[in-house]
Short mmCIF file of the C-alpha atoms (twelve columns), coordinates in Angstrom:
data_MODEL
# 
_entry.id   MODEL 
# 
loop_
_atom_site.group_PDB 
_atom_site.id 
_atom_site.type_symbol 
_atom_site.label_atom_id 
_atom_site.label_alt_id 
_atom_site.label_comp_id 
_atom_site.label_asym_id 
_atom_site.label_seq_id 
_atom_site.Cartn_x 
_atom_site.Cartn_y 
_atom_site.Cartn_z 
_atom_site.pdbx_PDB_model_num 
ATOM 1  C CA . MET A 1  79.089  84.463  97.495  1 
ATOM 2  C CA . TRP A 2  81.383  85.157  100.453 1 
ATOM 3  C CA . LEU A 3  83.745  87.034  98.113  1 
ATOM 4  C CA . ILE A 4  80.991  89.409  97.015  1 
ATOM 5  C CA . VAL A 5  79.888  89.989  100.607 1 
ATOM 6  C CA . SER A 6  83.442  90.710  101.754 1 
ATOM 7  C CA . ILE A 7  83.983  93.132  98.860  1 
ATOM 8  C CA . VAL A 8  80.766  94.993  99.659  1 
ATOM 9  C CA . ILE A 9  81.601  95.200  103.374 1 
ATOM 10 C CA . ALA A 10 85.154  96.379  102.671 1 
ATOM 11 C CA . THR A 11 83.914  99.014  100.226 1 
ATOM 12 C CA . ILE A 12 81.274  100.337 102.601 1 
ATOM 13 C CA . LEU A 13 83.779  100.411 105.474 1 
ATOM 14 C CA . ARG A 14 86.336  102.234 103.339 1 
ATOM 15 C CA . PHE A 15 83.883  104.916 102.235 1 
ATOM 16 C CA . ALA A 16 82.521  105.345 105.766 1 
ATOM 17 C CA . LEU A 17 86.019  105.808 107.197 1 
ATOM 18 C CA . GLN A 18 86.890  108.194 104.361 1 
ATOM 19 C CA . PHE A 19 83.834  110.378 104.984 1 
ATOM 20 C CA . VAL A 20 84.466  110.510 108.727 1 
ATOM 21 C CA . GLY A 21 88.151  111.258 108.260 1 
ATOM 22 C CA . GLN A 22 87.554  114.039 105.758 1 
ATOM 23 C CA . LYS A 23 85.538  115.941 108.345 1 
ATOM 24 C CA . TYR A 24 88.581  116.273 110.589 1 
ATOM 25 C CA . VAL A 25 91.365  117.197 108.160 1 
ATOM 26 C CA . PRO A 26 91.894  120.355 106.097 1 
ATOM 27 C CA . VAL A 27 90.645  120.282 102.513 1 
ATOM 28 C CA . CYS A 28 94.170  120.481 101.078 1 
ATOM 29 C CA . ASN A 29 95.363  117.456 103.062 1 
ATOM 30 C CA . ALA A 30 92.273  115.443 102.114 1 
ATOM 31 C CA . ALA A 31 92.844  116.249 98.434  1 
ATOM 32 C CA . ILE A 32 96.471  115.111 98.592  1 
ATOM 33 C CA . ILE A 33 95.470  111.857 100.283 1 
ATOM 34 C CA . MET A 34 92.791  111.212 97.631  1 
ATOM 35 C CA . ILE A 35 95.246  111.957 94.815  1 
ATOM 36 C CA . LEU A 36 97.778  109.523 96.299  1 
ATOM 37 C CA . GLU A 37 95.217  106.746 96.844  1 
ATOM 38 C CA . PRO A 38 96.208  104.837 93.644  1 
ATOM 39 C CA . VAL A 39 99.852  104.948 94.748  1 
ATOM 40 C CA . PHE A 40 98.972  103.493 98.164  1 
ATOM 41 C CA . THR A 41 96.845  100.805 96.497  1 
ATOM 42 C CA . THR A 42 99.636  99.862  94.106  1 
ATOM 43 C CA . LEU A 43 102.160 99.621  96.936  1 
ATOM 44 C CA . ALA A 44 99.782  97.480  99.009  1 
ATOM 45 C CA . GLY A 45 99.192  95.201  96.006  1 
ATOM 46 C CA . VAL A 46 102.923 94.783  95.410  1 
ATOM 47 C CA . ILE A 47 103.518 94.011  99.083  1 
ATOM 48 C CA . VAL A 48 100.751 91.386  99.093  1 
ATOM 49 C CA . TYR A 49 101.960 89.952  95.766  1 
ATOM 50 C CA . LEU A 50 105.558 89.707  96.977  1 
ATOM 51 C CA . GLY A 51 104.372 88.214  100.271 1 
ATOM 52 C CA . ASP A 52 103.050 85.251  98.278  1 
ATOM 53 C CA . GLY A 53 106.580 84.513  97.085  1 
ATOM 54 C CA . GLN A 54 105.947 85.688  93.523  1 
ATOM 55 C CA . ASN A 55 108.688 87.133  91.364  1 
ATOM 56 C CA . VAL A 56 107.814 90.572  89.966  1 
ATOM 57 C CA . SER A 57 109.413 91.753  86.741  1 
ATOM 58 C CA . VAL A 58 108.451 94.603  84.452  1 
ATOM 59 C CA . VAL A 59 109.453 92.767  81.273  1 
ATOM 60 C CA . SER A 60 107.983 89.326  80.679  1 
# 
């Protein structure tokens, strides 16, 4: 249950911060940030994964 609650809170917080931030930046910059969001997420996931001491390889 706590996992679902934390996911919902994190999602709501992320969208709220995104909406507020988009008001203060030019449209072009906001579009570039939104396009690069999957890249930032992938990098954050790799950093967290490597922080756990896991070995990452492309070929299994």
